[in-house]
Coordinates of C-alpha atoms and ligand atoms in Angstrom, one line a residue:
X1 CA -63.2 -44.9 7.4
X2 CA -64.0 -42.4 10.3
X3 CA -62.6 -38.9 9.7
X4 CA -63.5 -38.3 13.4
X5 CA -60.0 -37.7 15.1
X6 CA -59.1 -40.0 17.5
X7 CA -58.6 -38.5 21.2
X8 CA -55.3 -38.6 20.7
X9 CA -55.1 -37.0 17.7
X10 CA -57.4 -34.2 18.6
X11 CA -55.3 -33.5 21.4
X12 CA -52.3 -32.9 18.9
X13 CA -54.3 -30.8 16.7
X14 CA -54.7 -28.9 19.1
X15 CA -51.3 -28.6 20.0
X16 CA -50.2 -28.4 16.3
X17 CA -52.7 -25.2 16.0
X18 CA -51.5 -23.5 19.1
X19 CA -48.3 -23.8 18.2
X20 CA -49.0 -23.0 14.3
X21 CA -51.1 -19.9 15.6
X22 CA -48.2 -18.7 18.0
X23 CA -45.3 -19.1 15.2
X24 CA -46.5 -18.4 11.9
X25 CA -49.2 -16.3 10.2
X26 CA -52.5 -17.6 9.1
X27 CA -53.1 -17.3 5.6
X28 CA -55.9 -14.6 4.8
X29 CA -55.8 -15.8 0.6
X30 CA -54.7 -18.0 -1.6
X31 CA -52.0 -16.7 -3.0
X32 CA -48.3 -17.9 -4.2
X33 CA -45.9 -17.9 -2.0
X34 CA -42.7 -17.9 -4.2
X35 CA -40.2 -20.5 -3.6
X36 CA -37.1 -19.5 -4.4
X37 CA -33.7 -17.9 -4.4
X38 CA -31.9 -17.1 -1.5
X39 CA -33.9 -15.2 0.8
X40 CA -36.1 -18.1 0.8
X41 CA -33.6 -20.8 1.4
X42 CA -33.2 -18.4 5.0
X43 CA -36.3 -18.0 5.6
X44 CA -37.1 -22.4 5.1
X45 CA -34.2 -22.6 7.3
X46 CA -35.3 -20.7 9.9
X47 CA -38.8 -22.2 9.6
X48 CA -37.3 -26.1 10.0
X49 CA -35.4 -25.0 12.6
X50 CA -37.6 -23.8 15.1
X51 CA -40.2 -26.6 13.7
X52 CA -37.2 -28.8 14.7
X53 CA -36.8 -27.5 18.3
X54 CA -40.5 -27.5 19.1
X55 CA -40.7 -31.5 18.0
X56 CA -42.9 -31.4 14.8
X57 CA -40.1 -31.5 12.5
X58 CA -40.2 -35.0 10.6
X59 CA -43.3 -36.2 12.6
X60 CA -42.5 -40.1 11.8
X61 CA -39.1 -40.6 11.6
X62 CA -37.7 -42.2 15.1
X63 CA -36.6 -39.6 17.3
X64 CA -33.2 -41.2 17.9
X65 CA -33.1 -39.7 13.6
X66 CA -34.4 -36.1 15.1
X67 CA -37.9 -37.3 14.1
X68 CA -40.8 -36.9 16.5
X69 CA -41.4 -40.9 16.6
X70 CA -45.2 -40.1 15.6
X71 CA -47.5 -41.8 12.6
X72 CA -48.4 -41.3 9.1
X73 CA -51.6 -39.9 10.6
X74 CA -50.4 -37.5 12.8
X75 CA -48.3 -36.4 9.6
X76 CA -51.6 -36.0 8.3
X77 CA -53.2 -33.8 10.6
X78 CA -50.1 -31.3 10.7
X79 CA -50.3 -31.2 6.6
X80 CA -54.1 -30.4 7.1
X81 CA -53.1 -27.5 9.9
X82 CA -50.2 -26.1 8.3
X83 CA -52.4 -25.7 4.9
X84 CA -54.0 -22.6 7.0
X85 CA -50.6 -21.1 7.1
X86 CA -47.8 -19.5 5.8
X87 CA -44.9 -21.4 6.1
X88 CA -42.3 -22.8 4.1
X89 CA -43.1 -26.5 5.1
X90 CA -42.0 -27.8 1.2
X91 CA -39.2 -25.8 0.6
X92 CA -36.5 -28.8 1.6
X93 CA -39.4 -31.4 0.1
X94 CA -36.9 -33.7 -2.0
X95 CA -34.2 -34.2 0.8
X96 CA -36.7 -34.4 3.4
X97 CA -39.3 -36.1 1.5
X98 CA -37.4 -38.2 -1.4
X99 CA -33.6 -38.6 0.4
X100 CA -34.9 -39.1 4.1
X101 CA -36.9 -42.2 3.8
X102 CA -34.3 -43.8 1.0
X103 CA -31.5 -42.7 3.9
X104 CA -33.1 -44.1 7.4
X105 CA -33.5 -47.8 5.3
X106 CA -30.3 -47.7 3.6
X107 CA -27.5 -45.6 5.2
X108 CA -25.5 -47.0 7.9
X109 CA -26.2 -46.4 11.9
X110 CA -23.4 -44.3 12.3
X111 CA -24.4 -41.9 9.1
X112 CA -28.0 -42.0 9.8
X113 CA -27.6 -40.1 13.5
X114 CA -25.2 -38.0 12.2
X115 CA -26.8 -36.7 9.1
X116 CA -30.2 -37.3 9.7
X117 CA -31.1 -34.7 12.8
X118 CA -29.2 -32.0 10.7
X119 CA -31.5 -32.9 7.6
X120 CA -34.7 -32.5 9.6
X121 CA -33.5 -29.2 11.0
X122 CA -32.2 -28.1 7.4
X123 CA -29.5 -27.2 8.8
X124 CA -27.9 -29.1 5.4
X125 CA -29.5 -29.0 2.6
X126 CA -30.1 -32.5 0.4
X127 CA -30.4 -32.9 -3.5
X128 CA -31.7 -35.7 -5.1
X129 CA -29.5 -36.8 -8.4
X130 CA -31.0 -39.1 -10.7
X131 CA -31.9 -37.5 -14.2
X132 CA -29.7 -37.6 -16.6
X133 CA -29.9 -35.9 -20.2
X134 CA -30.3 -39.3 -21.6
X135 CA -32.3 -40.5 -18.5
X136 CA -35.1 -39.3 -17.2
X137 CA -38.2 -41.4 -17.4
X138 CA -36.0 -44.7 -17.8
X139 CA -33.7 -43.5 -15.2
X140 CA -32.3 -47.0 -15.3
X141 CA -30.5 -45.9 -18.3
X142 CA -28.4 -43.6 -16.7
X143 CA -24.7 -43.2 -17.5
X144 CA -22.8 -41.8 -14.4
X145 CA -20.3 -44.2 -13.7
X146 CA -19.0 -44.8 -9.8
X147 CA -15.8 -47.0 -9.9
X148 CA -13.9 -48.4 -6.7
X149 CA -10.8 -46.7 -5.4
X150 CA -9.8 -48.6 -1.9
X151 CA -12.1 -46.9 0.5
X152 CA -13.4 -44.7 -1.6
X153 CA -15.6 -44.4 -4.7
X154 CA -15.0 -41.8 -7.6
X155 CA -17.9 -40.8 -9.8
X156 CA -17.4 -39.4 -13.3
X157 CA -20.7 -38.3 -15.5
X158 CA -23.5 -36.1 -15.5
X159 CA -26.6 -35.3 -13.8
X160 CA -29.5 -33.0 -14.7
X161 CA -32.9 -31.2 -13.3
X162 CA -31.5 -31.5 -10.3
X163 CA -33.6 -29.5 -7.8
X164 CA -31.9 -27.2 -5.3
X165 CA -28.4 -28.1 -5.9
X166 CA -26.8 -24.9 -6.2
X167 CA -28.0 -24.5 -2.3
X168 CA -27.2 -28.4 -1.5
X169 CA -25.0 -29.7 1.3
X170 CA -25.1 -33.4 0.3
X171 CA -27.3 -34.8 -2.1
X172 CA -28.4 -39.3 -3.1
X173 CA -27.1 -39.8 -6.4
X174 CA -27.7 -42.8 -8.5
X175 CA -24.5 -44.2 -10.5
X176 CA -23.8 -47.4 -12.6
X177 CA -20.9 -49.6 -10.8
X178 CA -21.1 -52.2 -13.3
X179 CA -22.1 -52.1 -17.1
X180 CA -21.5 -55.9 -17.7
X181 CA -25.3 -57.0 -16.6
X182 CA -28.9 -55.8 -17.1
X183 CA -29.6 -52.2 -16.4
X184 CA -31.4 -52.1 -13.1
X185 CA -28.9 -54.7 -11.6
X186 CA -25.6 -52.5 -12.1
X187 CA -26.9 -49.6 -10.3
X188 CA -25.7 -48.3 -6.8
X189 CA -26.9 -45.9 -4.6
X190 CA -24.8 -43.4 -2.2
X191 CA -25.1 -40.0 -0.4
X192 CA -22.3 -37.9 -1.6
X193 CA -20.7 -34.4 -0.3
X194 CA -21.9 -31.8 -2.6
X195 CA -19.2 -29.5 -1.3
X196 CA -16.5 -30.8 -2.6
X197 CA -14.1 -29.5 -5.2
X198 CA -15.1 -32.4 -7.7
X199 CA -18.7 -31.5 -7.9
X200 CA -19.6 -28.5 -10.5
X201 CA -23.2 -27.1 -10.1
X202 CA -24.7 -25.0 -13.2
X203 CA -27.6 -23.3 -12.6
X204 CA -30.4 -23.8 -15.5
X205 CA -32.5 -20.3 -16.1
X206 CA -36.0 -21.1 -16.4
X207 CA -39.0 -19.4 -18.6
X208 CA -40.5 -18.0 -15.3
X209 CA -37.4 -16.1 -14.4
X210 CA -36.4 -18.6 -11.5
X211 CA -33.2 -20.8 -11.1
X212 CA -34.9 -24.1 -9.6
X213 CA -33.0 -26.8 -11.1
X214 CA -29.3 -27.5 -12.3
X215 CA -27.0 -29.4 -14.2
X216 CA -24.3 -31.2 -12.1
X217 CA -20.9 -32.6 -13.5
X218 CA -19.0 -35.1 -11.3
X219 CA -15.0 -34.9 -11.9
X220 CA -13.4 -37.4 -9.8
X221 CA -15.8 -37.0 -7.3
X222 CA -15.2 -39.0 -4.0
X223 CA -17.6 -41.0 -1.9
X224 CA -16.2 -42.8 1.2
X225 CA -17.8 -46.6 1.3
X226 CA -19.8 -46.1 4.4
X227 CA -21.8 -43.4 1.9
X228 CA -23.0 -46.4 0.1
X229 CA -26.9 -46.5 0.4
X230 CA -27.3 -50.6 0.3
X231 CA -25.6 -53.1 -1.8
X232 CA -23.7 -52.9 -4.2
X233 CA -25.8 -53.6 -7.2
X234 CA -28.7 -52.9 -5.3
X235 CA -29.2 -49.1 -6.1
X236 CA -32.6 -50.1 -8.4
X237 CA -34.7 -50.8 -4.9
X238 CA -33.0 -47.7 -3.3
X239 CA -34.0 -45.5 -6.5
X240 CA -37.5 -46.9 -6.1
X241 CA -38.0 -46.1 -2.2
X242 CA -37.0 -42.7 -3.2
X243 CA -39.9 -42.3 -6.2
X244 CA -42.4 -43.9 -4.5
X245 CA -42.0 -41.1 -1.9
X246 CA -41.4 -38.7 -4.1
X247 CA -44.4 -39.5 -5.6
X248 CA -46.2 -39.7 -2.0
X249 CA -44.7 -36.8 -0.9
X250 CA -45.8 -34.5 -4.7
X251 CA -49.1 -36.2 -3.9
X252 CA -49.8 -34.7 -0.9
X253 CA -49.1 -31.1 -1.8
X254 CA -50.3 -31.1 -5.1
X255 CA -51.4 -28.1 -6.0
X256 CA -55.0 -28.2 -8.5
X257 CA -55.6 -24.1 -9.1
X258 CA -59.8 -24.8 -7.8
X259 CA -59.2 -22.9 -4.1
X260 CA -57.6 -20.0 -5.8
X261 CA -60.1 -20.6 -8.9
X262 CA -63.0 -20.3 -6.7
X263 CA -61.8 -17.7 -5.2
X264 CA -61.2 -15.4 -8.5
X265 CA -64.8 -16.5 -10.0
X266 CA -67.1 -15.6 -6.9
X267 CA -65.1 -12.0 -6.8
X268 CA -64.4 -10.7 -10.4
X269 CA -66.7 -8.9 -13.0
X270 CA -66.9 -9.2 -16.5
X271 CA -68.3 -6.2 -19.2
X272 CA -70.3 -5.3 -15.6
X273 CA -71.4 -8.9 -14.4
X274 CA -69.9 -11.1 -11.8
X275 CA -68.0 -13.9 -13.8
X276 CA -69.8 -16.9 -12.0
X277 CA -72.6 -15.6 -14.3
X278 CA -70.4 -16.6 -17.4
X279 CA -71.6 -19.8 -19.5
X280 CA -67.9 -21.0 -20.3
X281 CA -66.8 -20.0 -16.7
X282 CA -69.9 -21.8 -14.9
X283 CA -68.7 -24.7 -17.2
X284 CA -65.4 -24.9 -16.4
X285 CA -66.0 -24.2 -12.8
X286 CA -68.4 -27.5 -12.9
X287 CA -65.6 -29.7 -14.7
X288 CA -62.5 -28.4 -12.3
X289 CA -65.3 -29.1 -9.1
X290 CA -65.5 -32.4 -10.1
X291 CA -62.3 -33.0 -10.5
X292 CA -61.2 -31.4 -7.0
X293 CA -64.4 -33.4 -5.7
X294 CA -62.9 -36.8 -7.0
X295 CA -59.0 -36.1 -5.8
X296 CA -60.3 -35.1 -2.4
X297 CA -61.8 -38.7 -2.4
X298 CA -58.7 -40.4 -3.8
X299 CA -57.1 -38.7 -1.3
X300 CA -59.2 -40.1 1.3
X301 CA -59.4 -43.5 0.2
X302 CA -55.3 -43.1 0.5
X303 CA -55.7 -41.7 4.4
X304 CA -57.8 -44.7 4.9
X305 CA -54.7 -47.3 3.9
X306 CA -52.5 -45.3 6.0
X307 CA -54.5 -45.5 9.2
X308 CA -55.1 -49.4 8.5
X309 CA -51.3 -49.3 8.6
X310 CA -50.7 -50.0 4.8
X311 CA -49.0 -47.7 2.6
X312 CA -50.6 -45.3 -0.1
X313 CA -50.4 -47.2 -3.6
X314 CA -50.8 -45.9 -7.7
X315 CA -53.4 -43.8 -5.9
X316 CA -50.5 -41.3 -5.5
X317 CA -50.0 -41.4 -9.5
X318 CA -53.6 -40.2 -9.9
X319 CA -53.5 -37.3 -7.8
X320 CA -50.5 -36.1 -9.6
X321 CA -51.9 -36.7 -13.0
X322 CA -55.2 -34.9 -12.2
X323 CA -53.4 -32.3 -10.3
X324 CA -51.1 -31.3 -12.4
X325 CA -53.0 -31.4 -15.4
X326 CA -55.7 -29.5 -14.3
X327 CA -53.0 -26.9 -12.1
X328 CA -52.3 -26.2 -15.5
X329 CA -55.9 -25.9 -17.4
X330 CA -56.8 -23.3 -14.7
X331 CA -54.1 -21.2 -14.6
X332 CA -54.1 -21.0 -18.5
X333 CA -57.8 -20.5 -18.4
X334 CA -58.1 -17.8 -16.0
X335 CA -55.0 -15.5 -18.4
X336 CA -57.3 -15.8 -21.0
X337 CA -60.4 -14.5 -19.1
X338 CA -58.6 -11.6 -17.6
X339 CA -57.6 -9.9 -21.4
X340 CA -54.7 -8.3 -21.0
X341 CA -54.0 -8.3 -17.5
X342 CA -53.3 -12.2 -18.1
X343 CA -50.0 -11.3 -19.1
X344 CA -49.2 -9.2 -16.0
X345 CA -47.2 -10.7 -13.7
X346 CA -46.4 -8.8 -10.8
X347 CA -48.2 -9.8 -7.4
X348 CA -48.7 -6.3 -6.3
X349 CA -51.3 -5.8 -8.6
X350 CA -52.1 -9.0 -10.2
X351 CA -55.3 -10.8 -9.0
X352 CA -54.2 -13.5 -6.0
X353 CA -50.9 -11.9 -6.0
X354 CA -50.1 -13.6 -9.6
X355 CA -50.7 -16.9 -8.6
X356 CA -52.1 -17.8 -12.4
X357 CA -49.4 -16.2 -14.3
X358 CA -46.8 -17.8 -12.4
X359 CA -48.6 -21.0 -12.8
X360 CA -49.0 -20.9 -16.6
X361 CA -44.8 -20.6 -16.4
X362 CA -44.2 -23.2 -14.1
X363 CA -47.0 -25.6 -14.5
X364 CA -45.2 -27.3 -17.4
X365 CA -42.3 -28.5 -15.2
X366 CA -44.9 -29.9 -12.6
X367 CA -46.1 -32.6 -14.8
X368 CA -42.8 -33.6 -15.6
X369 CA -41.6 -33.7 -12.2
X370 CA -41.6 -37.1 -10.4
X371 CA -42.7 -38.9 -13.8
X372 CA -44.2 -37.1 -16.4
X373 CA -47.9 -37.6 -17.9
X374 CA -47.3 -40.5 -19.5
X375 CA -45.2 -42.3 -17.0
X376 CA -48.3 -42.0 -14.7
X377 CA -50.6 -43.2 -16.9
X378 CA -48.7 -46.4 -17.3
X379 CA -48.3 -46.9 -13.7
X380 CA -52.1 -46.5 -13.5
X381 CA -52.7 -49.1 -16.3
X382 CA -50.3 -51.7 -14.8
X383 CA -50.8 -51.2 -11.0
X384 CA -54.4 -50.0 -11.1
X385 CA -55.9 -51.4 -13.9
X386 CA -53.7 -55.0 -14.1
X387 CA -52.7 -53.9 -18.3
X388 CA -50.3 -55.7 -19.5
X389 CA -46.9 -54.3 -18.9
X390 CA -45.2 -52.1 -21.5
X391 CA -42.9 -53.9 -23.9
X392 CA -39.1 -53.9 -23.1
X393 CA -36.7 -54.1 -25.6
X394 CA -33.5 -54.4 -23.5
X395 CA -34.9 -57.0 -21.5
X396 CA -32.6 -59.4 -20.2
X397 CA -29.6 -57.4 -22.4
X398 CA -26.3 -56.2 -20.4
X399 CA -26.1 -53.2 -20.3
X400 CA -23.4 -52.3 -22.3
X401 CA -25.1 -53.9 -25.4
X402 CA -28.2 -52.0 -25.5
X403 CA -27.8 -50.3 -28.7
X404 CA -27.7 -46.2 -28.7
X405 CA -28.0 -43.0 -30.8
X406 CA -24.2 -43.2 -31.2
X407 CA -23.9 -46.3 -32.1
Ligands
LIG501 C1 -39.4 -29.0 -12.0 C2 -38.6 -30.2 -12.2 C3 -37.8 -30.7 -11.1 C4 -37.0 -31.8 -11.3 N1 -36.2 -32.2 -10.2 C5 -35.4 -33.2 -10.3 C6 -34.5 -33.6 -9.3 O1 -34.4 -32.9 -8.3 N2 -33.7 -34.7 -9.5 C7 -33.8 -35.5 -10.6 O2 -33.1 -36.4 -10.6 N3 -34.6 -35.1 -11.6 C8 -35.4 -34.1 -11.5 N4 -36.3 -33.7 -12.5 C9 -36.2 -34.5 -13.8 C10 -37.5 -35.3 -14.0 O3 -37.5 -36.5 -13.1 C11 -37.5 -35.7 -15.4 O4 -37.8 -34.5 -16.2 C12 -38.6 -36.7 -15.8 O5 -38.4 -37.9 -15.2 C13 -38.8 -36.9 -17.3 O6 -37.5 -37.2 -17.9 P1 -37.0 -36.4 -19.1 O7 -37.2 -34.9 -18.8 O8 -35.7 -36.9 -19.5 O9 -38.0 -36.7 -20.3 P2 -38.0 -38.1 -21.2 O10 -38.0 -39.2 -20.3 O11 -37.0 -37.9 -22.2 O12 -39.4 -38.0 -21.8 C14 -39.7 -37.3 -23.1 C15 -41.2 -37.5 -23.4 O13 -41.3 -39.0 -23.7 C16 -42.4 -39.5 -23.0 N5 -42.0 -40.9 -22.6 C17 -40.9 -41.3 -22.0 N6 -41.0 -42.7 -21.8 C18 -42.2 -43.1 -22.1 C19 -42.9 -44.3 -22.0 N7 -42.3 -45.4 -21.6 N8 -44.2 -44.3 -22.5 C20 -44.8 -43.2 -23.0 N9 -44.2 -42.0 -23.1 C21 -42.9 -41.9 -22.6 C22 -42.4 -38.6 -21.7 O14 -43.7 -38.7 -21.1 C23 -42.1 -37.2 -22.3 O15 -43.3 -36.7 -22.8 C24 -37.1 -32.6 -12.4 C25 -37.9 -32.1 -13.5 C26 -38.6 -31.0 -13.4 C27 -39.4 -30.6 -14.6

């Protein structure tokens, strides 16, 4: 396709980088910004809300939703922009990203204009609850049970990984409402309060010092019926709108390591030398370039289904598999060049403001995230490549009778 903007979407560049240049600050490396704990939560909130007010918060939701009733593309051009800055643009990424789409299809009109507008402003917070300790890549397998109480619905069970919970307003959770047929068909879908007094949130203390992710226990926990996100039954094609965003929306902000990679090699010495001059280094650099080089592409060939009005496909697997992978190779790579410093982790001294170390802690999690290697690799081979699909054992079985550890 033609990368050229169109008129009209030069003219909201433009508009996009006055605004950007008037209310944020322009990035001058390419360091981490950490994102978490409180003082960021403020911060993200302040950020959405004034995003929110000047009408480029959730470019292509309808405005009626507190969107800004724009397309993919101009969605496009803002991610491109806001890359320049500093901003907190993927702090609320799952609610916004994963919840949002899942809620403006699903939810009903009533819920939608009252919850949506405050979700695009963060002024409340959204989880997203699907893992579970026995279900994470076959989330279908998931044990949380919902159960029909007049209006209401009570949930019982447990969730885990759960992003951002411990700061969570609401959050979509994922339950089993009936056990007696096959797993995807006894699933349902709702938005739940994550206020109230039957929901417990434990924060899980991660290797890199942070507190991203929690367990959540449901105790009688009540969801009115008009929280319901669909049918009854029909939480399976709810669950999927959500991961094929999620996947769409971990695509897009991916990060790979090469800017910040780039960056190190054409500025640090070795024994005396400038690294570049290295053998291994002048390897590695070629290897990661080609990679970045190839995602760039894949990325472009996904801009170009967008702005033919289709939808990204598996394409959004490969960037995170090569992404993530490689985020990884990089940042373990460059703590191994820089001796001892490598284990220094403290951004006031470390080289770009301990973007590697960090990375080598949290990198791990990224390729778990939103389907781990593996899962990715077998969306490639059946969506991409046309493979045959991956043997199911409980096909067909309720699911009740699939057999487990315990018997
Ligand atoms: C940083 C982070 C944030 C997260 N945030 C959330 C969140 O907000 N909400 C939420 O619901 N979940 C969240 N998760 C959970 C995430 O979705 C799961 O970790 C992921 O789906 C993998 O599930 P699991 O951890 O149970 O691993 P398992 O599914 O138990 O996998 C264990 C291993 O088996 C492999 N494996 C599994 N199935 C197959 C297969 N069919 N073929 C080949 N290999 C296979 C896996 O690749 C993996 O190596 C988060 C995870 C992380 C790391």
């Amino acid at each position: 396709m033609d990368f050229q903007d169109t008129p009209e979407l030069a003219d909201f560049r433009q508009q996009v980088r006055t605004w950007l240049d008037a209310n944020a600050t322009r990035r001058t490396d390419n360091g981490h910004i950490g994102m978490e704990g409180e003082q960021a939560n403020h911060e993200a909130k302040d950020w959405y809300k004034k995003k929110a007010e000047a009408g480029f918060a959730c470019l292509t939701w309808p405005k009626e939703y507190g969107g800004a009733g724009l397309t993919s593309l101009h969605e496009v051009v803002w991610t491109q922009e806001v890359e320049n800055f500093k901003t907190r643009d993927a702090q609320f990424i799952i609610g916004i990203g994963n919840c949002g789409p899942a809620i403006l299809h699903f939810a009903n009109e009533e819920a939608k204009r009252e919850l949506l507008p405050r979700m695009a402003s963060a002024e409340d917070v959204w989880c997203q609850l699907f893992s579970e300790p026995n279900a994470g890549s076959d989330v279908a397998g998931l044990r949380t049970r919902a159960e029909l109480d007049g209006d209401n619905w009570k949930i019982n069970g447990q969730k885990i990984w759960t992003s951002g919970a411990q700061y969570s307003d609401y959050g979509v959770v994922l339950t089993r409402t009936d056990p007696t047929i096959s797993k995807y068909r006894g699933l349902t879908l709702f938005m739940i309060d994550m206020r109230q007094s039957g929901v417990e949130v434990r924060p899980i203390k991660q290797m890199d010092g942070g507190q991203h992710f929690n367990e959540v226990f449901f105790h009688d926990a009540i969801v009115p019926d008009s929280f319901r996100l669909g049918e009854i039954g029909g939480g399976w094609n709810g669950a999927l709108t959500i991961l094929m965003s999620e996947r769409l929306a971990i695509s897009g902000i991916q990060p790979t390591g090469f800017p910040q990679f780039l960056d190190l090699v054409t500025t640090l010495e070795l024994n005396g030398k400038p690294i570049a001059e290295d053998p291994i280094v002048r390897d590695r650099l070629a290897a990661w370039y080609s990679q970045w080089a190839g995602l760039q592409s894949t990325n472009k060939r996904m801009l170009t289904a967008v702005a033919k009005g289709g939808i990204a496909g598996a394409e959004a697997s490969l960037g995170k598999l090569v992404g993530a992978v490689m985020n990884q190779e990089i940042a373990n790579f460059v703590c191994q060049i820089l001796g001892p410093a490598g284990v220094i982790q403290d951004d006031t001294i470390s080289p770009a403001h301990a973007h590697f170390q960090q990375t080598v802690l949290f990198s791990p999690g990224v390729r778990l995230a939103g389907g781990t290697d593996e899962v990715m690799r077998n969306i490639i081979a059946e969506q991409v490549l046309g493979l045959p699909q991956e043997p199911r054992a409980d096909k067909g079985m309720a699911f009740q009778d699939i057999p487990t550890s315990s018997g």
